[in-house]
Short mmCIF file of C-alpha atoms in Angstrom, two decimals:
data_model
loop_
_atom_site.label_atom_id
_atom_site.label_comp_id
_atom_site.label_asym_id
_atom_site.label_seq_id
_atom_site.Cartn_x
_atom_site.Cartn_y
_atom_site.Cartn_z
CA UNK A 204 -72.37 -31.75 54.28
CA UNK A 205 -69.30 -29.44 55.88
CA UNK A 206 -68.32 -26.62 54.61
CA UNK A 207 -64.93 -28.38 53.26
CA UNK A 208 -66.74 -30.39 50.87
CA UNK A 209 -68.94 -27.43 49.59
CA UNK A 210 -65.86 -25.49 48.93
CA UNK A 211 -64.27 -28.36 47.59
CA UNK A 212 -67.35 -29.25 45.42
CA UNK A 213 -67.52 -25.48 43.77
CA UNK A 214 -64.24 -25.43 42.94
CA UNK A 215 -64.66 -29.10 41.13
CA UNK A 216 -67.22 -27.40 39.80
CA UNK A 217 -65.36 -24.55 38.46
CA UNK A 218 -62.74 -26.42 36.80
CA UNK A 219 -65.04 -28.33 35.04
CA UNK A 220 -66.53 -24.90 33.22
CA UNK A 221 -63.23 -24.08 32.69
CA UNK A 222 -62.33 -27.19 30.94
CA UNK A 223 -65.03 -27.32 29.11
CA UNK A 224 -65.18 -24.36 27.74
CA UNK A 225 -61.29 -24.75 26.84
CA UNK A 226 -62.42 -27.69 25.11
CA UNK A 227 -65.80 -26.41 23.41
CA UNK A 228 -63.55 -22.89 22.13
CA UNK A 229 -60.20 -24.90 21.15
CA UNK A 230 -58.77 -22.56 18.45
CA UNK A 231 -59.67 -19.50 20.82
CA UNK A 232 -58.25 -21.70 23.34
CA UNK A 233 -54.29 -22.26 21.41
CA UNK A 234 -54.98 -18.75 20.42
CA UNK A 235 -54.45 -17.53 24.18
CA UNK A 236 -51.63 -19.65 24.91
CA UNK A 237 -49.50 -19.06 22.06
CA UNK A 238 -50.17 -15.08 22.60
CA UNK A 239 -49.40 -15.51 26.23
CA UNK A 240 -46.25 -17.71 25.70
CA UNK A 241 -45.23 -14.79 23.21
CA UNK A 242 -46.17 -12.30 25.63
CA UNK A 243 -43.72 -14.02 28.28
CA UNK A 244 -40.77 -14.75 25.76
CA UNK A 245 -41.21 -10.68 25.10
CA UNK A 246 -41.11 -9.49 28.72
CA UNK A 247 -38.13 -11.84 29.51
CA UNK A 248 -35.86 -10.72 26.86
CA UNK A 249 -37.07 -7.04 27.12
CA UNK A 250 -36.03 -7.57 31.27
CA UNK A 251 -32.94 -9.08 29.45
CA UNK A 252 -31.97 -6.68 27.55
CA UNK A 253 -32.22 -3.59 30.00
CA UNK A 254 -30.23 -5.31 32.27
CA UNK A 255 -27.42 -5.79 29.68
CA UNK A 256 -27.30 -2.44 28.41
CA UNK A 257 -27.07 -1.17 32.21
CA UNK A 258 -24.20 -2.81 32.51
CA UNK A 259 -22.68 -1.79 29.15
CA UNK A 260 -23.54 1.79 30.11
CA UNK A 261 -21.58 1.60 33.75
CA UNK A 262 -18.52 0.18 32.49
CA UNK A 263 -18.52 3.04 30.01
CA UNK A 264 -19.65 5.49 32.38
CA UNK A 265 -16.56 4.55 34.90
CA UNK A 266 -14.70 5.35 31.53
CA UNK A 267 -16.31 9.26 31.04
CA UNK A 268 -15.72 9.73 34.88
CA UNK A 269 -11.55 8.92 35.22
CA UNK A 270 -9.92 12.53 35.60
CA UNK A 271 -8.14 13.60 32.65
CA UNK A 272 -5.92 17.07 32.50
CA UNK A 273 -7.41 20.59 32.13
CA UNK A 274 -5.26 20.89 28.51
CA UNK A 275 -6.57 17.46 27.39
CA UNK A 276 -9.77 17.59 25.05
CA UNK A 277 -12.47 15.30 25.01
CA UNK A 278 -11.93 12.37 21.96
CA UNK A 279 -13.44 13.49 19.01
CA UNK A 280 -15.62 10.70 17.42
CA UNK A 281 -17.30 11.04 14.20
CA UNK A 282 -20.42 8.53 13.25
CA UNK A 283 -21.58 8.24 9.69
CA UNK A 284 -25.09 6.76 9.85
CA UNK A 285 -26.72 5.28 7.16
CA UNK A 286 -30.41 6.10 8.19
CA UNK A 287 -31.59 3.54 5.54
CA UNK A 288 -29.86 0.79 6.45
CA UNK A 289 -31.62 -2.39 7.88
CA UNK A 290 -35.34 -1.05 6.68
CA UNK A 291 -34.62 2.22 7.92
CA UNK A 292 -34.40 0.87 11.87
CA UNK A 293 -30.49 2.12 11.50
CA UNK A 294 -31.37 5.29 13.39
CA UNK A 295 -33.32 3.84 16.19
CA UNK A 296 -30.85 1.51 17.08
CA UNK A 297 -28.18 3.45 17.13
CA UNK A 298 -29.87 5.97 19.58
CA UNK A 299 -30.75 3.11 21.45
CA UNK A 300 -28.19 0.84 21.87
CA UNK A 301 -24.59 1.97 20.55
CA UNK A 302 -25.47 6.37 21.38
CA UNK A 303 -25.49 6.38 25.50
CA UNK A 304 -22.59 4.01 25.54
CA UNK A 305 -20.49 6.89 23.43
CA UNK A 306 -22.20 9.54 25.43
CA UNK A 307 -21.85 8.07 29.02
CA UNK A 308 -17.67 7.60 28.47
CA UNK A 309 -17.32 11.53 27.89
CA UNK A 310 -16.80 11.54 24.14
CA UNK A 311 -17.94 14.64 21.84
CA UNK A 312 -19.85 12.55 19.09
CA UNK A 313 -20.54 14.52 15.89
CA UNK A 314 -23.12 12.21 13.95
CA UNK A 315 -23.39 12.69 10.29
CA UNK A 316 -25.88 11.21 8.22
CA UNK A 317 -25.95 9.94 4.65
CA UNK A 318 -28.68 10.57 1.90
CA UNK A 319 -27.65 8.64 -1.46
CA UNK A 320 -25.37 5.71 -2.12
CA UNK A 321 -21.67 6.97 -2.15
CA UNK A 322 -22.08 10.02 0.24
CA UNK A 323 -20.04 7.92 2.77
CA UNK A 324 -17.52 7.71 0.45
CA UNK A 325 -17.39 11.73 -0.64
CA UNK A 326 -17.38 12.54 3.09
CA UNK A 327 -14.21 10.86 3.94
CA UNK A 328 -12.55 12.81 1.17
CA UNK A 329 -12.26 15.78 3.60
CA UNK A 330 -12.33 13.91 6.71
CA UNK A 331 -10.29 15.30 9.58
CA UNK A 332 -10.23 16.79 13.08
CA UNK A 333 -11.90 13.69 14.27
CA UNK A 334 -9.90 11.16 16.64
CA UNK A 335 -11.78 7.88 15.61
CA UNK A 336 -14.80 6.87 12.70
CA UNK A 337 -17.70 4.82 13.68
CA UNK A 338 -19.57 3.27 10.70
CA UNK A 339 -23.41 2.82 11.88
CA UNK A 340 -25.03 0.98 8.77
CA UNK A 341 -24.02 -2.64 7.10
CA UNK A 342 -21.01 -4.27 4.85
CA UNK A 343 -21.88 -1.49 2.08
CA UNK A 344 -21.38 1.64 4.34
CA UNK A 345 -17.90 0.50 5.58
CA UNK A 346 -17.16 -0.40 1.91
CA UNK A 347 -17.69 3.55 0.90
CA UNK A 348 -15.89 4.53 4.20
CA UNK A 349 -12.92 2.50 3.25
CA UNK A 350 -12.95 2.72 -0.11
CA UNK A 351 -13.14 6.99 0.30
CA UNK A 352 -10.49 7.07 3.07
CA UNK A 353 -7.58 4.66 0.36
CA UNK A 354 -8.43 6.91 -2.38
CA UNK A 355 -7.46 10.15 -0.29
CA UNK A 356 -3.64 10.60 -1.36
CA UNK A 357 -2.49 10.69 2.27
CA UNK A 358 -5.28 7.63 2.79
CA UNK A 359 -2.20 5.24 3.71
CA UNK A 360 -0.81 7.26 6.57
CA UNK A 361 -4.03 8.52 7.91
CA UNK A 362 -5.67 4.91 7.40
CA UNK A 363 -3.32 3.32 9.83
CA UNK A 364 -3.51 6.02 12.78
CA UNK A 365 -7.38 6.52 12.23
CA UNK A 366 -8.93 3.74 14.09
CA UNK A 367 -12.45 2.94 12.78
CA UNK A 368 -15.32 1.24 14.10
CA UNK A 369 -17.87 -1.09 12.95
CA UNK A 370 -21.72 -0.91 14.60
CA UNK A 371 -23.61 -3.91 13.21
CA UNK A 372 -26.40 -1.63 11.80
CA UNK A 373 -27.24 -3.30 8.19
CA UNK A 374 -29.42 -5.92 6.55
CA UNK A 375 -25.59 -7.39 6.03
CA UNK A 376 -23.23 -7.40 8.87
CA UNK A 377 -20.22 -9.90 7.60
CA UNK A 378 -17.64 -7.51 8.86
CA UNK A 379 -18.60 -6.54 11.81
CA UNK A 380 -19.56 -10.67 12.45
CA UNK A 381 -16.11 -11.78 11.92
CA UNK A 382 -14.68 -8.77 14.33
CA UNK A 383 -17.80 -9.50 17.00
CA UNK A 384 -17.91 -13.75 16.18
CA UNK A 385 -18.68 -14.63 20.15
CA UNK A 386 -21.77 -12.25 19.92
CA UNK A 387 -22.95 -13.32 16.63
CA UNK A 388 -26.44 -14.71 17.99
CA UNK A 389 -27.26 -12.31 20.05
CA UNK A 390 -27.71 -8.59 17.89
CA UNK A 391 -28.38 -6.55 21.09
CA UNK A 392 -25.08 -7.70 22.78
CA UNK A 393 -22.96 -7.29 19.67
CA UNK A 394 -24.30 -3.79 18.88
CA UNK A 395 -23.19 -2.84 22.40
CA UNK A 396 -19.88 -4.74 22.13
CA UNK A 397 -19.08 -2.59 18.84
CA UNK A 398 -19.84 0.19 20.59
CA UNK A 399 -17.81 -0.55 23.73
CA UNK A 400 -14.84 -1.25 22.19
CA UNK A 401 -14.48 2.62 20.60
CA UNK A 402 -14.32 3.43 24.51
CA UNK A 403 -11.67 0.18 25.09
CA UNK A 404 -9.90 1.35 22.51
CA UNK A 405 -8.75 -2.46 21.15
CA UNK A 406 -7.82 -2.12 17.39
CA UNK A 407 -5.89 -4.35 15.23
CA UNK A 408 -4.20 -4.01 11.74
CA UNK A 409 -6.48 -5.73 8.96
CA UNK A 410 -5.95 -6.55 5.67
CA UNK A 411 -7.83 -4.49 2.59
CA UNK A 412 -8.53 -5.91 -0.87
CA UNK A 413 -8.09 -3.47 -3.62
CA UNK A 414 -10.61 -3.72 -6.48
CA UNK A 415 -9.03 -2.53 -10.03
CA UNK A 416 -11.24 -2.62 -13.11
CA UNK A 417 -8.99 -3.84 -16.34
CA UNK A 418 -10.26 -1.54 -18.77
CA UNK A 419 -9.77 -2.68 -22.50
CA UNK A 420 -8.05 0.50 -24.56
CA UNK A 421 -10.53 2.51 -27.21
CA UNK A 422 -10.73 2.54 -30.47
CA UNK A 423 -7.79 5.04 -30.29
CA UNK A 424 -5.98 3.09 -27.78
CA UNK A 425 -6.58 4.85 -24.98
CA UNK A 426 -7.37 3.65 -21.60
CA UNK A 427 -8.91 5.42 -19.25
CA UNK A 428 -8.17 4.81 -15.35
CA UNK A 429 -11.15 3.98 -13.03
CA UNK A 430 -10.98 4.32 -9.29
CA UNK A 431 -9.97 1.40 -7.23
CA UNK A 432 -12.73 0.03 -4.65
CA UNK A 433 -11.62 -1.43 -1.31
CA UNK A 434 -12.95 -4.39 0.77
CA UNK A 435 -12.19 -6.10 3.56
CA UNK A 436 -14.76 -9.24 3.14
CA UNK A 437 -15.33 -10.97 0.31
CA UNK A 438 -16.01 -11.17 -3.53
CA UNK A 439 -18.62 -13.55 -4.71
CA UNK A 440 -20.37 -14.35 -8.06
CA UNK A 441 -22.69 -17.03 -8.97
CA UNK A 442 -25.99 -18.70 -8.47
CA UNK A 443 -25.75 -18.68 -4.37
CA UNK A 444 -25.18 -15.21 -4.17
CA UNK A 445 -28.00 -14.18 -6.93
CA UNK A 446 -30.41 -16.36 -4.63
CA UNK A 447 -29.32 -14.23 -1.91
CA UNK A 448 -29.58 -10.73 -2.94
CA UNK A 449 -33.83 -11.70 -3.71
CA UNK A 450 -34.31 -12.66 -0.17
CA UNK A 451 -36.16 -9.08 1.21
CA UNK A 452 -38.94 -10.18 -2.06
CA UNK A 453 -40.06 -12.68 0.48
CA UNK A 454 -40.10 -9.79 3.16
CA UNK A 455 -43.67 -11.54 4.09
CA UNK A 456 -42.73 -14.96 5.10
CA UNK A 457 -40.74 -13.30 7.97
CA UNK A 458 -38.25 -15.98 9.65
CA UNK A 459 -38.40 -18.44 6.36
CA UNK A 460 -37.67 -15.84 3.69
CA UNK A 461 -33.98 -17.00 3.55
CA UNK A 462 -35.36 -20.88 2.70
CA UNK A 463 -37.86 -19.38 0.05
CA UNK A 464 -35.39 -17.92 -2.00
CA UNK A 465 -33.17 -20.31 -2.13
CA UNK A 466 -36.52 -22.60 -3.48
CA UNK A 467 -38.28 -19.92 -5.77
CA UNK A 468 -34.76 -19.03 -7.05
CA UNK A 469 -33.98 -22.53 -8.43
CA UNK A 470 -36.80 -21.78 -10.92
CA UNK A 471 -35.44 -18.30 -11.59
CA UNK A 472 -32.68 -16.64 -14.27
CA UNK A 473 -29.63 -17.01 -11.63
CA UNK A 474 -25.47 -17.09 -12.77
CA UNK A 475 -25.09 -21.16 -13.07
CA UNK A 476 -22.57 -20.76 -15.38
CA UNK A 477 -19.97 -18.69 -13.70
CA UNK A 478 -17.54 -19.13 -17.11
CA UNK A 479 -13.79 -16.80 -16.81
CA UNK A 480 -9.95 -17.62 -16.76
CA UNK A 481 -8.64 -17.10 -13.48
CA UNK A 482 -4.97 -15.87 -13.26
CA UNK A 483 -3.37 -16.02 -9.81
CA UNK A 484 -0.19 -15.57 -8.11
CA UNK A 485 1.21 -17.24 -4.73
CA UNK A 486 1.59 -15.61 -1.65
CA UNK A 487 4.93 -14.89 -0.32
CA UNK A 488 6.19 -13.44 3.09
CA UNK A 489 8.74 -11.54 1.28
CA UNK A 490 11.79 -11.84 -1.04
CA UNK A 491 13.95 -10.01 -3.45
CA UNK A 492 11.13 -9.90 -6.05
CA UNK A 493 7.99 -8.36 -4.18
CA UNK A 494 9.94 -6.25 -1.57
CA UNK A 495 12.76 -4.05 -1.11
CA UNK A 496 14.91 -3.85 2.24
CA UNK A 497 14.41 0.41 3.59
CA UNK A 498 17.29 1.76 4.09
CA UNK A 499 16.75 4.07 7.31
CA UNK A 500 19.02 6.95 6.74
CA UNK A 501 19.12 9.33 9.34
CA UNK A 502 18.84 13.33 8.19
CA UNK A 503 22.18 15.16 9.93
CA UNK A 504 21.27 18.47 11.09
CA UNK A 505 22.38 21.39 9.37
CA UNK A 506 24.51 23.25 11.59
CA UNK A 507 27.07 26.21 11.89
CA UNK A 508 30.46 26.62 11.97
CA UNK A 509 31.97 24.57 14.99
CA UNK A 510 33.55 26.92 17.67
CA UNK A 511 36.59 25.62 19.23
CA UNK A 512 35.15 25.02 22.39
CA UNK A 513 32.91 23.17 20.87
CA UNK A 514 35.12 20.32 20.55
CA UNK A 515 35.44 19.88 24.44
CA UNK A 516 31.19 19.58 24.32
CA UNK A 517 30.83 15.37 24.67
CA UNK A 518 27.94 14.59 21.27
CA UNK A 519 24.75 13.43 22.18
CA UNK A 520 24.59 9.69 22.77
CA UNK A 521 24.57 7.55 19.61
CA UNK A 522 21.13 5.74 18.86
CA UNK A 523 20.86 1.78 18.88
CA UNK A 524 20.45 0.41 15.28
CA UNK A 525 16.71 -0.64 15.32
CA UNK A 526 15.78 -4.41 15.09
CA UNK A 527 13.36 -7.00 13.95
CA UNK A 528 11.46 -7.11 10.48
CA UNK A 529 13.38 -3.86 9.46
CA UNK A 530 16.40 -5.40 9.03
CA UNK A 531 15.76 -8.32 7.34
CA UNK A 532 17.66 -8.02 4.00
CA UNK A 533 15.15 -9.11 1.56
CA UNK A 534 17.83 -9.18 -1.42
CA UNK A 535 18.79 -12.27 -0.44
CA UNK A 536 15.74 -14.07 0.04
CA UNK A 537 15.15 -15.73 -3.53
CA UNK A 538 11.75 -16.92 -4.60
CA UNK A 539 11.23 -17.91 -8.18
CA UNK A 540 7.26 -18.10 -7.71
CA UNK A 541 6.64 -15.01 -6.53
CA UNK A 542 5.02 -13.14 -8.80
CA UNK A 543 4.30 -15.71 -11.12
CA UNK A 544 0.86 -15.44 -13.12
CA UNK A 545 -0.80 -19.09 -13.00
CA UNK A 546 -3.84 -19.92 -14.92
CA UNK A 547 -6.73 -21.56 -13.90
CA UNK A 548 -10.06 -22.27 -16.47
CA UNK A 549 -13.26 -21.77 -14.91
CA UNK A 550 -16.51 -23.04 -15.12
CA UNK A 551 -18.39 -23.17 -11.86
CA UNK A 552 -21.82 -22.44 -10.32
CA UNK A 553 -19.85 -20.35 -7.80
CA UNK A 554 -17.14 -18.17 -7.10
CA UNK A 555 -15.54 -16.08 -4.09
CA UNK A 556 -12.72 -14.49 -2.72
CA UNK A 557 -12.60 -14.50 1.26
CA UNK A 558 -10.69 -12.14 3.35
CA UNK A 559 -8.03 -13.55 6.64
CA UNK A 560 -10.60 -11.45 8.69
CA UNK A 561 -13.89 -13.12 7.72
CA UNK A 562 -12.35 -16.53 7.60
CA UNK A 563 -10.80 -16.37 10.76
CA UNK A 564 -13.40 -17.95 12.58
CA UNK A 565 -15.13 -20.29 10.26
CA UNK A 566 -12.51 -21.85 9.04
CA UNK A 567 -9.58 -23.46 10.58
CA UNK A 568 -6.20 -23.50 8.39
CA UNK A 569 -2.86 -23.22 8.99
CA UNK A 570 -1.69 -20.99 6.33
CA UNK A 571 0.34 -17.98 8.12
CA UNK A 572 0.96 -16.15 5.04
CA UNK A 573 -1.81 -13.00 4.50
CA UNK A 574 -3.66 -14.46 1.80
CA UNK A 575 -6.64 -14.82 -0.22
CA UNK A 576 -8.58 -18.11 -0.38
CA UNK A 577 -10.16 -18.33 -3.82
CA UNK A 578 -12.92 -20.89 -3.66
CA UNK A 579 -14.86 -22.74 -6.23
CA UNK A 580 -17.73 -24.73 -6.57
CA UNK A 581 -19.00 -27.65 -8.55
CA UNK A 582 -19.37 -27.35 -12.39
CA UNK A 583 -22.73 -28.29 -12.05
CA UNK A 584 -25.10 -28.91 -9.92
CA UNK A 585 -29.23 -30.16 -9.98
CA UNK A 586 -32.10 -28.12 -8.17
CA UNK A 587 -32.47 -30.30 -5.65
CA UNK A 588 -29.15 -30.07 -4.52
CA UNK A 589 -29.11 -26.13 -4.66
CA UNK A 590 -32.59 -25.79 -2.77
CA UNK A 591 -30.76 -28.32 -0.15
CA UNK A 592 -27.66 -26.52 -0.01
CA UNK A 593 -29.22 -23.20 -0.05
CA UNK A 594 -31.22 -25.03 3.26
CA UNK A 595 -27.79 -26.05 5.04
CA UNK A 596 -26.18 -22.50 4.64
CA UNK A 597 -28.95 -21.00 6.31
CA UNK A 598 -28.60 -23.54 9.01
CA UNK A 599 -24.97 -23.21 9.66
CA UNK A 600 -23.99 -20.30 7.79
CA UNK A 601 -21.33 -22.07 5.88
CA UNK A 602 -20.93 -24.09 2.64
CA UNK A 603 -21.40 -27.95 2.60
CA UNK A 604 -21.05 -28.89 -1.27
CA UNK A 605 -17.77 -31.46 -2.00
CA UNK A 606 -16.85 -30.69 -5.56
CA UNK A 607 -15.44 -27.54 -4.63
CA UNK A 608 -11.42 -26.09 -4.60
CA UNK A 609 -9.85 -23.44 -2.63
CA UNK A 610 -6.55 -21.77 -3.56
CA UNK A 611 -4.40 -19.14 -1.56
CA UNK A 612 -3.30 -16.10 -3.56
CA UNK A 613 -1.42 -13.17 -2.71
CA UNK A 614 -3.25 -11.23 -6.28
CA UNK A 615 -5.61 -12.56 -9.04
CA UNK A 616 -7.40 -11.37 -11.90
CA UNK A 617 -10.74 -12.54 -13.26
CA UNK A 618 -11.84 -12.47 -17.00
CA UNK A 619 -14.79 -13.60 -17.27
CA UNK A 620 -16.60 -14.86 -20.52
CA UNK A 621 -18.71 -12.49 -22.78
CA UNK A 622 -22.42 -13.91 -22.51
CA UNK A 623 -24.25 -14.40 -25.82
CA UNK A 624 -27.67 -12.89 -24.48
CA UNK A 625 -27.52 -9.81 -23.05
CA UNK A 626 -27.89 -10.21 -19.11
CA UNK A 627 -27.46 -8.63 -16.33
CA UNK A 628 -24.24 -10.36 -13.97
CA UNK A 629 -23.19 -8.80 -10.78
CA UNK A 630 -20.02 -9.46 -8.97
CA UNK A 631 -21.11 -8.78 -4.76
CA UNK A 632 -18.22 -6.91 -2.90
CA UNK A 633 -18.48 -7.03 0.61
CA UNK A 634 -22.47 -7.28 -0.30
CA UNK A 635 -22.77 -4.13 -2.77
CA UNK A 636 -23.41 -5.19 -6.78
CA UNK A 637 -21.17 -4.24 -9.13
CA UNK A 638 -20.99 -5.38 -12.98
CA UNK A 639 -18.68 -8.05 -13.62
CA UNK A 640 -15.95 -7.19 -15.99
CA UNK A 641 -12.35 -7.92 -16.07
CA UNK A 642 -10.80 -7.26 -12.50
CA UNK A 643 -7.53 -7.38 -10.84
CA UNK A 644 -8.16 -7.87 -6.97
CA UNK A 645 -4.80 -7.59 -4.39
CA UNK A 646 -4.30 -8.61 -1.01
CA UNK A 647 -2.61 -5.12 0.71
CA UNK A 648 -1.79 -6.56 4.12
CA UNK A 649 -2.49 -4.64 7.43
CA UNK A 650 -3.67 -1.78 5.45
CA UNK A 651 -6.84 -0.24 8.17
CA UNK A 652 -6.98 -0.05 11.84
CA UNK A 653 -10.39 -1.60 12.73
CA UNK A 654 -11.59 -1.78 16.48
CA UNK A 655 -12.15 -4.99 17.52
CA UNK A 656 -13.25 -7.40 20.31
CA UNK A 657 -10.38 -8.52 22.39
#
């Protein structure tokens, strides 16, 4: 026999022990390759990953190294991390992903973390000396950040000069999804696109929903005034939105905790009988009704006594009378349905408001008017169709069920039906609970200036 055919013959040989002990240790044997395959997907994405943020960092640090003039200061950028957003992984991914891109362009970052619900809030109430505001947390961080920066009394001026940014740090992220909606499956690259575009500097005007509670006057017919709360997403109520607030009690099913509560949930106490009177009013781009035409009247300088030589002194050129939106004379733009209350009876399994900026991408319309689209669902609707629904959203992220209605509305209120037993309904506002009473919401167009992705 040559020495070819021994070598060949041991490593016939060796195969063989290997396939038979493959097939005589099977489960060990799936074991290894699933944990191998893992340990591949891992390594690729982690090589991935690196090699994204490198070049996330470079662009920014080109940014920190342009010359800038000795009397110039660095931008001031103030971050208000929620530490216990996302299971308390806020933190960490902020120092990893979104920090060195703010460092590297030559910003002075002042970070300031929150302990308790509504500190966010409290600490834009004395806000200032800061040149932009990152929000590092989820939809109910930049709810408090908004909703503390409108209450301020100069919160409409310094709202539309103080740009703020949205880091994709929470369990919920709608908000910073619709301004990020390329980078929506991939949470690494959107994190560092939110953080890039403070450095950009691309901002847009967006529209704000203001929350009003209709208190009902005491018995000595008083009313007292609560505090308006601001969104920029959406208002929902109903048995969807109660299945989706129990999804972290499935925490253990990992990747299918989103279909189990959407089964377990049919079985549960949810809102199927979202029962109120809806009052709404159109939209309208303006009129003689809803706006009034400014009158820009320029302030003369006090001055002296004029000395005769004065007269031979030509005056300063004479400004050109501005243009565009300003001078449209809305006293002569008539529309009778502006401002008119209609009413709408309703008895649904689910309600919501939606924003222009988190419909944008999801849904395609034609309406040019800021609005609201009020949506609502079927009267009624079986288990099996809500566990299959539930399924469908989860795929696609949006709604599928026919018997529904949508409406555009510039304002509407919501009074909702007193419940016989005594349970607990929430209204979710941008993804924070809050108790559902009678409510007045308004569209207040391009009220913030949000960065965005250009």
């Amino acid at each position: 026999m040559t020495i070819s055919a021994e070598i060949f013959k041991s490593i016939n040989v060796f195969m063989m022990g290997i396939v038979s002990k493959l097939r005589n240790n099977w489960k060990k044997s799936v074991f290894g390759v699933c944990l191998l395959s893992y340990g591949v997907k891992y390594a690729i994405d982690y090589l991935e990953t690196q090699d994204l943020l490198q070049q996330y960092c470079e662009e920014a640090r080109s940014y920190g190294r342009q010359p800038v003039p000795v009397a110039v200061s660095p931008k001031k950028v103030t971050v208000i991390l929620n530490p216990a957003a996302k299971g308390r992984k806020a933190k960490d991914l902020f120092e990893k992903y979104c920090g060195p891109i703010l460092y590297l362009a030559g910003f002075k970052v002042s970070i300031v973390q929150t302990e308790h619900v509504g500190q966010a809030r409290s600490y834009m109430d004395i806000m200032e000396n800061t040149d932009a505001i990152v929000v590092a947390g989820g939809d109910g961080t930049v709810g408090e950040v908004i909703t503390g920066l409108l209450r301020r009394i100069d919160g409409d001026e310094v709202a539309k000069k103080l740009p703020i940014a949205v880091l994709p740090l929470g369990k919920h992220n709608d908000v910073a999804t619709a301004l990020f909606y390329p980078f929506r499956h991939n949470q690494v690259k959107m994190m560092a696109e939110a953080a890039l575009t403070v450095v950009r500097g691309t901002t847009r005007m967006v529209d704000v929903m203001k929350v009003d509670v209709l208190e009902e006057p005491n018995e000595h017919g008083d009313i007292t005034p609560n505090k308006p709360v601001y969104a920029i997403g959406s208002l929902q109520w109903g048995a969807f939105k109660d299945a989706d607030s129990r999804t972290e009690k499935y925490w253990y099913l990992g990747p299918l905790k989103r279909y189990a509560t959407y089964f377990w949930s049919s079985f549960k106490n949810l809102t199927w009988d979202c029962d109120a009177l809806v009052k709404y009013t159109l939209p309208c781009s303006g009129c003689s009704r809803c706006r009034v035409k400014k009158l820009v009247i320029e302030e003369k300088k006090v001055e002296g006594p004029r000395r005769w030589w004065q007269a031979f002194v030509p005056r300063g050129p004479i400004a050109p009378p501005k243009t565009g939106e300003e001078d449209v004379d809305y006293s002569k733009i008539l529309n009778p349905q502006c401002g008119e209350w209609h009413h709408l009876p309703l008895k649904t399994v689910e309600f919501s408001a939606t924003s222009p900026l988190v419909r944008t991408n999801l849904v395609k319309e034609d309406y040019t008017i800021p609005a609201l689209r009020l949506y609502t669902g079927p009267s009624t609707i079986s288990i099996l169709d809500f566990i299959s629904e539930g399924f469908q959203r989860v795929w696609s992220e949006q709604r599928f069920v026919l018997d529904n209605k949508d409406i555009f509305a510039q304002s509407f209120e919501l009074h909702p039906k007193e419940e016989k037993e005594d349970v607990e309904r929430w209204y979710s506002i941008d993804n924070d609970n809050y108790e559902v009473k009678n409510i007045r919401v308004t569209l207040l167009p391009e009220k913030i200036r949000l960065y965005c992705y250009s």
